[in-house]
Structures are given as C-alpha cells and as structure tokens.
CSV table of C-alpha atoms and ligand atoms in Angstrom, one decimal:
chain,number,residue,atom,x,y,z
A,1,UNK,CA,125.4,125.9,-130.6
A,2,UNK,CA,127.2,129.2,-130.7
A,3,UNK,CA,130.8,129.3,-129.3
A,4,UNK,CA,130.9,130.3,-125.5
A,5,UNK,CA,132.1,133.7,-124.5
A,6,UNK,CA,133.7,133.7,-121.1
A,7,UNK,CA,133.4,136.8,-119.0
A,8,UNK,CA,137.0,136.6,-117.7
A,9,UNK,CA,140.2,134.5,-118.4
A,10,UNK,CA,143.7,135.4,-117.4
A,11,UNK,CA,146.2,136.6,-120.0
A,12,UNK,CA,149.1,134.1,-119.7
A,13,UNK,CA,151.9,134.0,-122.2
A,14,UNK,CA,155.4,132.2,-122.5
A,15,UNK,CA,156.9,134.9,-120.2
A,16,UNK,CA,154.6,133.7,-117.3
A,17,UNK,CA,155.5,129.9,-118.1
A,18,UNK,CA,159.0,130.7,-118.2
A,19,UNK,CA,159.1,132.5,-115.0
A,20,UNK,CA,156.9,130.0,-113.1
A,21,UNK,CA,159.1,127.4,-114.5
A,22,UNK,CA,162.3,128.8,-113.4
A,23,UNK,CA,160.8,129.2,-109.8
A,24,UNK,CA,159.7,125.6,-109.7
A,25,UNK,CA,163.1,124.6,-110.7
A,26,UNK,CA,165.5,126.9,-109.0
A,27,UNK,CA,163.4,129.2,-106.5
A,28,UNK,CA,164.1,127.5,-103.4
A,29,UNK,CA,166.8,127.6,-100.4
A,30,UNK,CA,168.5,131.0,-100.5
A,31,UNK,CA,166.5,131.8,-103.6
A,32,UNK,CA,162.9,131.3,-102.3
A,33,UNK,CA,162.2,135.0,-102.0
A,34,UNK,CA,163.7,136.5,-105.1
A,35,UNK,CA,160.5,136.5,-107.2
A,36,UNK,CA,158.6,137.7,-104.1
A,37,UNK,CA,161.0,140.6,-103.4
A,38,UNK,CA,161.1,141.6,-107.3
A,39,UNK,CA,157.4,141.5,-107.5
A,40,UNK,CA,157.0,144.0,-104.5
A,41,UNK,CA,159.8,146.3,-106.0
A,42,UNK,CA,158.1,146.2,-109.3
A,43,UNK,CA,154.8,146.8,-107.9
A,44,UNK,CA,156.0,149.8,-105.9
A,45,UNK,CA,157.4,151.3,-108.9
A,46,UNK,CA,154.3,150.8,-111.1
A,47,UNK,CA,151.9,152.2,-108.3
A,48,UNK,CA,154.5,155.1,-107.0
A,49,UNK,CA,154.3,154.1,-103.4
A,50,UNK,CA,157.1,153.5,-100.8
A,51,UNK,CA,156.1,150.1,-99.5
A,52,UNK,CA,154.4,147.0,-100.6
A,53,UNK,CA,153.8,143.4,-99.1
A,54,UNK,CA,152.7,140.7,-101.4
A,55,UNK,CA,149.9,138.4,-99.8
A,56,UNK,CA,147.9,135.4,-100.4
A,57,UNK,CA,144.9,137.5,-101.3
A,58,UNK,CA,143.3,141.0,-101.3
A,59,UNK,CA,141.0,139.9,-98.1
A,60,UNK,CA,144.5,139.0,-96.2
A,61,UNK,CA,145.9,142.5,-97.1
A,62,UNK,CA,142.7,144.2,-95.7
A,63,UNK,CA,142.5,142.0,-92.9
A,64,UNK,CA,146.3,142.9,-91.9
A,65,UNK,CA,146.0,146.4,-92.7
A,66,UNK,CA,142.9,146.9,-90.7
A,67,UNK,CA,144.2,145.1,-87.9
A,68,UNK,CA,147.2,147.1,-87.9
A,69,UNK,CA,144.9,150.2,-87.8
A,70,UNK,CA,143.8,148.8,-84.5
A,71,UNK,CA,140.2,148.0,-85.9
A,72,UNK,CA,138.4,145.7,-83.4
A,73,UNK,CA,135.3,145.0,-81.3
A,74,UNK,CA,132.9,147.9,-80.9
A,75,UNK,CA,134.3,149.8,-83.9
A,76,UNK,CA,132.5,150.8,-87.2
A,77,UNK,CA,133.9,150.7,-90.8
A,78,UNK,CA,132.0,152.8,-93.4
A,79,UNK,CA,131.9,151.3,-96.8
A,80,UNK,CA,129.5,151.2,-99.8
A,81,UNK,CA,126.8,148.9,-99.8
A,82,UNK,CA,127.7,147.9,-103.2
A,83,UNK,CA,130.6,145.6,-103.1
A,84,UNK,CA,132.2,142.2,-102.8
A,85,UNK,CA,131.8,140.4,-99.5
A,86,UNK,CA,135.8,140.5,-99.5
A,87,UNK,CA,136.0,143.9,-98.2
A,88,UNK,CA,133.4,143.6,-95.5
A,89,UNK,CA,134.6,140.2,-94.0
A,90,UNK,CA,137.7,141.4,-92.5
A,91,UNK,CA,135.9,143.9,-90.6
A,92,UNK,CA,133.6,141.5,-89.2
A,93,UNK,CA,136.4,139.0,-88.3
A,94,UNK,CA,138.0,141.6,-86.3
A,95,UNK,CA,135.0,142.1,-84.4
A,96,UNK,CA,133.9,145.3,-85.9
A,97,UNK,CA,130.8,146.5,-87.7
A,98,UNK,CA,130.6,147.3,-91.5
A,99,UNK,CA,128.4,150.5,-91.8
A,100,UNK,CA,126.9,150.2,-95.4
A,101,UNK,CA,126.1,153.6,-97.1
A,102,UNK,CA,124.5,154.2,-100.6
A,103,UNK,CA,126.7,154.7,-103.6
A,104,UNK,CA,126.4,157.6,-106.5
A,105,UNK,CA,124.5,156.8,-109.3
A,106,UNK,CA,127.0,157.6,-111.9
A,107,UNK,CA,130.2,156.1,-110.5
A,108,UNK,CA,128.4,153.4,-108.8
A,109,UNK,CA,131.0,154.1,-105.9
A,110,UNK,CA,130.7,155.2,-102.1
A,111,UNK,CA,128.6,158.5,-101.8
A,112,UNK,CA,130.9,160.8,-99.9
A,113,UNK,CA,128.0,162.7,-98.4
A,114,UNK,CA,126.5,159.7,-97.0
A,115,UNK,CA,129.9,158.4,-95.8
A,116,UNK,CA,130.1,161.7,-93.9
A,117,UNK,CA,126.7,161.5,-92.5
A,118,UNK,CA,127.4,158.0,-91.2
A,119,UNK,CA,130.3,158.9,-89.1
A,120,UNK,CA,129.9,158.4,-85.4
A,121,UNK,CA,132.3,158.5,-82.3
A,122,UNK,CA,133.0,154.6,-83.2
A,123,UNK,CA,133.9,155.1,-86.7
A,124,UNK,CA,137.7,154.0,-87.2
A,125,UNK,CA,137.8,154.0,-91.1
A,126,UNK,CA,136.3,154.5,-94.4
A,127,UNK,CA,136.9,152.1,-97.0
A,128,UNK,CA,137.0,153.4,-100.6
A,129,UNK,CA,136.1,150.8,-103.1
A,130,UNK,CA,136.9,151.7,-106.7
A,131,UNK,CA,134.1,149.6,-108.4
A,132,UNK,CA,134.7,147.9,-111.5
A,133,UNK,CA,137.6,150.2,-112.2
A,134,UNK,CA,135.6,153.5,-111.6
A,135,UNK,CA,137.3,155.7,-109.2
A,136,UNK,CA,135.9,157.1,-105.9
A,137,UNK,CA,135.7,160.8,-105.3
A,138,UNK,CA,139.0,160.6,-103.5
A,139,UNK,CA,139.4,164.4,-103.0
A,140,UNK,CA,136.1,164.4,-101.1
A,141,UNK,CA,136.7,161.1,-99.2
A,142,UNK,CA,140.2,162.3,-98.1
A,143,UNK,CA,139.0,165.8,-97.2
A,144,UNK,CA,136.4,164.0,-94.8
A,145,UNK,CA,139.0,161.7,-93.5
A,146,UNK,CA,141.1,164.6,-92.7
A,147,UNK,CA,138.3,166.7,-91.1
A,148,UNK,CA,137.3,163.9,-88.6
A,149,UNK,CA,140.8,162.2,-88.3
A,150,UNK,CA,139.7,158.9,-89.7
A,151,UNK,CA,141.8,156.8,-92.2
A,152,UNK,CA,140.5,156.1,-95.5
A,153,UNK,CA,141.5,152.8,-96.9
A,154,UNK,CA,141.5,152.2,-100.5
A,155,UNK,CA,140.5,148.8,-101.7
A,156,UNK,CA,141.8,148.8,-105.3
A,157,UNK,CA,141.3,145.3,-106.1
A,158,UNK,CA,139.2,146.0,-109.3
A,159,UNK,CA,141.3,149.2,-110.1
A,160,UNK,CA,144.8,148.6,-111.4
A,161,UNK,CA,145.2,150.8,-114.2
A,162,UNK,CA,143.0,153.5,-112.8
A,163,UNK,CA,144.3,156.9,-112.4
A,164,UNK,CA,142.8,159.8,-110.5
A,165,UNK,CA,144.5,163.2,-111.6
A,166,UNK,CA,147.6,161.4,-112.2
A,167,UNK,CA,147.8,159.3,-108.8
A,168,UNK,CA,147.1,155.6,-109.2
A,169,UNK,CA,144.5,153.9,-107.6
A,170,UNK,CA,145.5,152.5,-104.2
A,171,UNK,CA,148.3,154.9,-103.8
A,172,UNK,CA,146.2,157.7,-102.1
A,173,UNK,CA,144.7,156.3,-99.1
A,174,UNK,CA,146.4,155.4,-95.7
A,175,UNK,CA,146.8,152.1,-97.2
A,176,UNK,CA,145.7,150.2,-100.4
A,177,UNK,CA,144.8,146.7,-101.1
A,178,UNK,CA,144.9,144.8,-104.5
A,179,UNK,CA,143.7,141.4,-105.8
A,180,UNK,CA,145.5,139.0,-108.4
A,181,UNK,CA,142.6,136.5,-108.4
A,182,UNK,CA,142.3,134.7,-111.6
A,183,UNK,CA,139.5,137.1,-112.7
A,184,UNK,CA,141.4,140.4,-112.1
A,185,UNK,CA,143.4,142.3,-114.8
A,186,UNK,CA,146.8,141.3,-113.4
A,187,UNK,CA,146.7,137.6,-112.0
A,188,UNK,CA,149.0,135.2,-109.9
A,189,UNK,CA,146.0,132.8,-109.6
A,190,UNK,CA,145.3,133.8,-106.2
A,191,UNK,CA,147.1,136.5,-104.4
A,192,UNK,CA,147.1,140.1,-103.3
A,193,UNK,CA,149.3,143.2,-102.2
A,194,UNK,CA,149.2,145.6,-99.3
A,195,UNK,CA,150.7,149.0,-100.1
A,196,UNK,CA,151.3,152.2,-98.2
A,197,UNK,CA,153.4,155.3,-97.8
A,198,UNK,CA,153.2,155.1,-94.1
A,199,UNK,CA,156.6,153.7,-92.7
A,200,UNK,CA,154.9,152.8,-89.0
A,201,UNK,CA,151.9,151.1,-90.5
A,202,UNK,CA,154.2,149.2,-92.9
A,203,UNK,CA,156.2,147.8,-89.9
A,204,UNK,CA,153.3,146.8,-88.1
A,205,UNK,CA,151.8,144.9,-91.2
A,206,UNK,CA,155.1,143.5,-91.9
A,207,UNK,CA,155.3,142.1,-88.3
A,208,UNK,CA,151.5,140.8,-88.4
A,209,UNK,CA,152.4,139.0,-91.8
A,210,UNK,CA,155.2,137.3,-90.5
A,211,UNK,CA,153.3,135.7,-87.5
A,212,UNK,CA,154.0,138.4,-85.3
A,213,UNK,CA,157.7,138.2,-85.7
A,214,UNK,CA,159.3,141.7,-85.8
A,215,UNK,CA,162.1,142.6,-88.3
A,216,UNK,CA,164.3,143.5,-85.4
A,217,UNK,CA,163.7,140.5,-83.1
A,218,UNK,CA,167.0,138.7,-83.1
A,219,UNK,CA,165.8,135.5,-81.3
A,220,UNK,CA,164.9,132.8,-83.7
A,221,UNK,CA,161.0,131.3,-83.6
A,222,UNK,CA,160.0,134.3,-81.0
A,223,UNK,CA,156.6,136.1,-82.1
A,224,UNK,CA,156.2,139.3,-80.0
A,225,UNK,CA,152.3,139.2,-80.9
A,226,UNK,CA,149.8,137.1,-82.6
A,227,UNK,CA,150.0,137.9,-86.2
A,228,UNK,CA,148.6,136.4,-89.6
A,229,UNK,CA,149.8,134.0,-92.2
A,230,UNK,CA,148.9,135.4,-95.6
A,231,UNK,CA,151.9,135.3,-97.4
A,232,UNK,CA,152.3,135.0,-101.3
A,233,UNK,CA,154.6,132.0,-102.6
A,234,UNK,CA,157.6,132.6,-104.9
A,235,UNK,CA,155.9,130.6,-107.7
A,236,UNK,CA,152.8,133.1,-107.4
A,237,UNK,CA,155.3,136.1,-107.3
A,238,UNK,CA,157.0,134.7,-110.6
A,239,UNK,CA,153.8,134.6,-112.5
A,240,UNK,CA,153.2,138.3,-111.0
A,241,UNK,CA,156.4,139.4,-112.2
A,242,UNK,CA,155.6,138.5,-115.9
A,243,UNK,CA,152.3,140.1,-115.5
A,244,UNK,CA,153.8,143.4,-114.3
A,245,UNK,CA,156.3,143.6,-117.1
A,246,UNK,CA,153.3,143.2,-119.3
A,247,UNK,CA,151.0,145.7,-117.2
A,248,UNK,CA,150.7,148.4,-119.7
A,249,UNK,CA,149.5,146.1,-122.4
A,250,UNK,CA,147.3,144.3,-119.8
A,251,UNK,CA,145.7,147.6,-119.0
A,252,UNK,CA,145.5,149.0,-122.4
A,253,UNK,CA,143.8,146.1,-123.7
A,254,UNK,CA,141.1,146.3,-121.0
A,255,UNK,CA,140.7,149.9,-121.9
A,256,UNK,CA,140.4,149.1,-125.4
A,257,UNK,CA,137.5,146.6,-124.7
A,258,UNK,CA,135.8,149.2,-122.6
A,259,UNK,CA,136.1,151.8,-125.6
A,260,UNK,CA,134.8,149.1,-128.0
A,261,UNK,CA,131.6,148.7,-126.1
A,262,UNK,CA,131.3,152.4,-125.6
A,263,UNK,CA,131.5,153.0,-129.3
A,264,UNK,CA,128.8,150.6,-130.1
A,265,UNK,CA,126.6,151.4,-127.2
A,266,UNK,CA,126.9,154.9,-126.1
A,267,UNK,CA,124.4,156.3,-128.7
A,268,UNK,CA,122.0,154.4,-126.9
A,269,UNK,CA,120.2,156.9,-124.5
A,270,UNK,CA,118.8,154.2,-121.9
A,271,UNK,CA,122.1,152.9,-121.0
A,272,UNK,CA,125.2,154.0,-119.0
A,273,UNK,CA,128.7,152.3,-119.2
A,274,UNK,CA,131.4,152.8,-116.7
A,275,UNK,CA,132.1,156.6,-116.4
A,276,UNK,CA,135.7,158.4,-117.3
A,277,UNK,CA,135.1,161.9,-116.2
A,278,UNK,CA,137.8,164.6,-116.9
A,279,UNK,CA,141.2,163.9,-115.2
A,280,UNK,CA,140.4,160.3,-114.8
A,281,UNK,CA,141.6,157.2,-116.3
A,282,UNK,CA,139.4,154.1,-116.0
A,283,UNK,CA,141.3,150.8,-115.6
A,284,UNK,CA,138.3,149.3,-117.1
A,285,UNK,CA,138.3,146.0,-115.1
A,286,UNK,CA,134.8,145.2,-115.6
A,287,UNK,CA,132.8,147.0,-118.5
A,288,UNK,CA,129.2,147.2,-117.2
A,289,UNK,CA,125.9,148.5,-118.5
A,290,UNK,CA,123.4,150.1,-116.5
A,291,UNK,CA,119.8,150.5,-118.1
A,292,UNK,CA,117.7,153.3,-117.3
A,293,UNK,CA,114.6,152.9,-115.2
A,294,UNK,CA,112.4,154.0,-118.1
A,295,UNK,CA,113.8,151.2,-120.3
A,296,UNK,CA,112.2,148.3,-118.3
A,297,UNK,CA,115.0,146.1,-119.2
A,298,UNK,CA,115.8,143.9,-116.2
A,299,UNK,CA,118.6,141.8,-115.1
A,300,UNK,CA,116.5,138.6,-115.8
A,301,UNK,CA,116.0,139.8,-119.3
A,302,UNK,CA,119.5,140.4,-119.8
A,303,UNK,CA,120.5,137.1,-118.4
A,304,UNK,CA,118.1,135.3,-120.7
A,305,UNK,CA,119.3,137.2,-123.8
A,306,UNK,CA,123.0,136.5,-122.8
A,307,UNK,CA,122.2,132.8,-122.1
A,308,UNK,CA,120.6,132.7,-125.6
A,309,UNK,CA,123.9,134.1,-127.2
A,310,UNK,CA,126.0,131.6,-125.1
A,311,UNK,CA,127.6,134.6,-123.5
A,312,UNK,CA,128.5,134.7,-119.7
A,313,UNK,CA,126.7,137.5,-118.1
A,314,UNK,CA,127.8,138.4,-114.4
A,315,UNK,CA,125.2,140.1,-112.3
A,316,UNK,CA,126.0,143.5,-110.8
A,317,UNK,CA,127.0,143.1,-107.0
A,318,UNK,CA,124.0,142.6,-104.8
A,319,UNK,CA,123.7,145.2,-101.9
A,320,UNK,CA,125.6,143.6,-99.0
A,321,UNK,CA,122.9,144.9,-96.8
A,322,UNK,CA,120.7,142.6,-99.0
A,323,UNK,CA,122.3,139.5,-97.9
A,324,UNK,CA,120.8,137.3,-95.2
A,325,UNK,CA,123.8,137.7,-93.0
A,326,UNK,CA,123.5,141.6,-92.7
A,327,UNK,CA,120.4,143.9,-91.5
A,328,UNK,CA,119.0,145.3,-94.5
A,329,UNK,CA,119.7,149.0,-95.1
A,330,UNK,CA,116.9,149.7,-97.8
A,331,UNK,CA,117.3,153.6,-97.6
A,332,UNK,CA,120.6,152.7,-99.8
A,333,UNK,CA,118.3,153.4,-102.7
A,334,UNK,CA,121.0,153.3,-105.7
A,335,UNK,CA,122.7,150.2,-104.1
A,336,UNK,CA,119.3,148.2,-104.1
A,337,UNK,CA,118.0,149.7,-107.4
A,338,UNK,CA,120.8,149.6,-110.0
A,339,UNK,CA,121.6,145.7,-109.8
A,340,UNK,CA,118.1,145.1,-111.0
A,341,UNK,CA,118.9,146.5,-114.3
A,342,UNK,CA,122.6,146.2,-114.9
A,343,UNK,CA,125.0,143.5,-116.1
A,344,UNK,CA,128.9,143.2,-116.4
A,345,UNK,CA,130.1,142.4,-120.0
A,346,UNK,CA,132.6,139.8,-120.8
A,347,UNK,CA,135.9,141.4,-121.0
A,348,UNK,CA,139.0,139.1,-121.1
A,349,UNK,CA,142.0,140.1,-122.9
A,350,UNK,CA,142.1,137.8,-125.5
A,351,UNK,CA,138.5,138.0,-126.4
A,352,UNK,CA,138.0,138.6,-130.3
A,353,UNK,CA,136.4,141.6,-132.0
A,354,UNK,CA,133.7,139.1,-133.4
A,355,UNK,CA,132.7,138.1,-129.9
A,356,UNK,CA,132.7,141.8,-128.7
A,357,UNK,CA,130.5,142.5,-131.4
A,358,UNK,CA,128.0,139.5,-130.4
A,359,UNK,CA,128.0,141.0,-126.9
A,360,UNK,CA,127.3,144.6,-128.1
A,361,UNK,CA,124.6,143.0,-130.5
A,362,UNK,CA,122.8,141.3,-127.6
A,363,UNK,CA,122.6,144.5,-125.6
A,364,UNK,CA,121.3,146.5,-128.9
A,365,UNK,CA,118.7,143.8,-129.6
A,366,UNK,CA,117.1,144.4,-126.3
A,367,UNK,CA,116.6,148.0,-126.7
B,401,PLP,C1,138.2,140.4,-105.7
B,401,PLP,C2,138.0,141.6,-104.7
B,401,PLP,C3,138.5,141.5,-103.5
B,401,PLP,C4,139.0,140.2,-102.8
B,401,PLP,O1,140.2,139.8,-103.4
B,401,PLP,P1,141.0,138.2,-103.0
B,401,PLP,O2,142.1,138.4,-103.7
B,401,PLP,O3,139.9,137.1,-103.7
B,401,PLP,O4,140.9,138.4,-101.7
B,401,PLP,C5,138.4,142.5,-102.5
B,401,PLP,N1,137.8,143.6,-103.0
B,401,PLP,C6,137.1,143.8,-104.1
B,401,PLP,C7,136.6,144.9,-104.1
B,401,PLP,C8,137.3,142.7,-105.1
B,401,PLP,O5,136.8,143.0,-106.3
C-alpha cells in the first residue's frame, strides 16, 4: 500500500507548543486575555486594518458582523452559489435570505454583473468570498456597493495571504472575516477573526461579542442588548500568536506548492489552476484543478484515480442552491457545472516534493 497523502494538516512547530504551554500554565487570572490581545494586535498589523476581534469561528464573526449591520427578517444578502455553507448559515439564522448568484469561470468567485442584477430594495449586503485564495473582483464589487449604498462584506476565510493590488484580502470591505479552522493556512484549531476599519461597526460588534455588554457600561453584569458568545480562548490565541509570527513562511509554502503544481500541470491545455492575474497575489490556500468540458474527465474519474494513489481528493464545493435545504438556482451555470470536472489537490505545508510529484502524476495520467 502506498503511503497516504493527506489533503490538509496544520503546520505546528515548537513555537506553537511553547506558547500554548505557557498559556496553559500561566495564562489565567489577570493574564487571561494576554495572548488574545496580542493575537488581535498582530493580526491588525499583518492585515493593515484598524480593528480586530478574535472569535471562536469565522461563522461567528460573520454572524455578529451581519447582525451589527442590522440584517434581519425580510432582508436579502447576495453571495456566490459556490461556497461553503458557513457563509450562508448566519444569513439564514438572522432570518434573512441568501440570494445565490453565479461565479466567473476563471476565478470561481462571484460574478459582479450577476450580483448587480440580483439587487432588489431588500438587498442589505453583498458577500465577496475569495474562493480557495482566488480574489474576487473587488474594484467592481465595491463600485456596485457604492452605487447602490450596499455594504460589501469580505469572507476571507480562505484568503489569508492573498493580496489585491497591494491590499490584503479582508481589509477592503465593510468588514472582513477569517477562519483558523484546522484546515486553513493559519490555524488555532478552531477560531476566527472579525476585522474592520469602521469605528462604529467595531463598537457594535464588540458589544455584541460580549453578550451585549457595552464597553462604557459601568454596571457589572448589565447587558444592554441580546448579544452573542463567540469568543476565542487565550489558549487558542497563544497558538495563533505563534502562527502569526510564522505567517510569511506559512503563506510562502502554500504559494510554493501551487507553483509546483503549476509547473507540472500548466502545460496541459485541458486544465486550469487557481489564477493569479496581474496585480494579484494568490494566497494559494487550496490548489485546485478544473478540467475543460471537452476533456470528459469527471469528478468521479478523478476521485477513483486519487483513491488508487492513496491521495486525498476533496471535491470542489457543490452549489449551495443544489443542496436540499435551498431552492435550486439552475441558471447559475458555472456554479453547477464546474464542480463536476474539478478537484482540490493536497497542499499541507509539510508535504514532500515526492508526494507533490505523485499527485501531479495522477492528474497527468488522466489526460
Ligand atoms: C472555512 C470557511 C468558513 C467557516 O469557518 P469556521 O471557522 O469553520 O466557521 C467560512 N467561509 C469560508 C469561505 C470558509 O472556507
């Protein structure tokens, strides 16, 4: 049996272990927020934003941010049909409706024209999800948001390390959200971050994140409104601080892995990989191959070939509107079509060159 190739695995060094050990031994009492505060500060510096709130997940960050924008029953939020459920569930949980629009065939991110066409008087936000590290067309989306007075939210869970014309993913919208789930480029096990440059929005989310207790409230145990409890623990933040000290290496390795696949596979005319157009750096969270329609190579063929090599193959996100929990939007052509001829490639930091070559060889063998 060939050795198994995992598709993701966190990169954990002695530094993470040292900080986590210190937090477990000493991070209590008056030190119980030390790593959290440090993690938020380092993250703000890395991203170039003014405000950050560490959370227990990206889903939690989105939920609070959307609640703070006043999204509620009767409202609509426009997002790409191609996505993980985590971006849609806070919308539904707030009583609003996710409106799924198609993606672009090259970036696999939301099609700005389709987003604009979906705007109604009930539209309260557009969510830009930078899929697999690929960047949305932020100039177009922000222009549309401005034209209609609708905030653009950036779900940058998959895009730490992605840079759009000098600006980091997550720093351009009304607010941004990040995930530090174990599969992501930077991990705290579970965890997330809310970021914004909007002082009022920050105050509202800070209050919501603290069970509705405002910073200025002098009475103890006195919530002014119903909030949330989506906090990150000091232990998780300790691991996050170590990961942030290594962030440039973590991103560089992801990009190196994508470059390896590009070098091996880009010569094949029937496939495309994560794009990196001029002015853009792709954080390369998840290298992905999409085969052309003419190739007749399907997800099922790919899954069988990867299984034979004992390599994990992760399917491209199903269209959310294809799930039984939402009405189908079959006119979202690319979102429904691309997953049937695509696969995510293994890309964890410590993967060996030999295993990368094995993965590339599986793809090449199918052509
Ligand atoms: C991973 C992911 C999330 C969810 O992150 P959690 O931390 O698990 O809540 C949200 N959106 C996108 C696009 C993701 O990839």
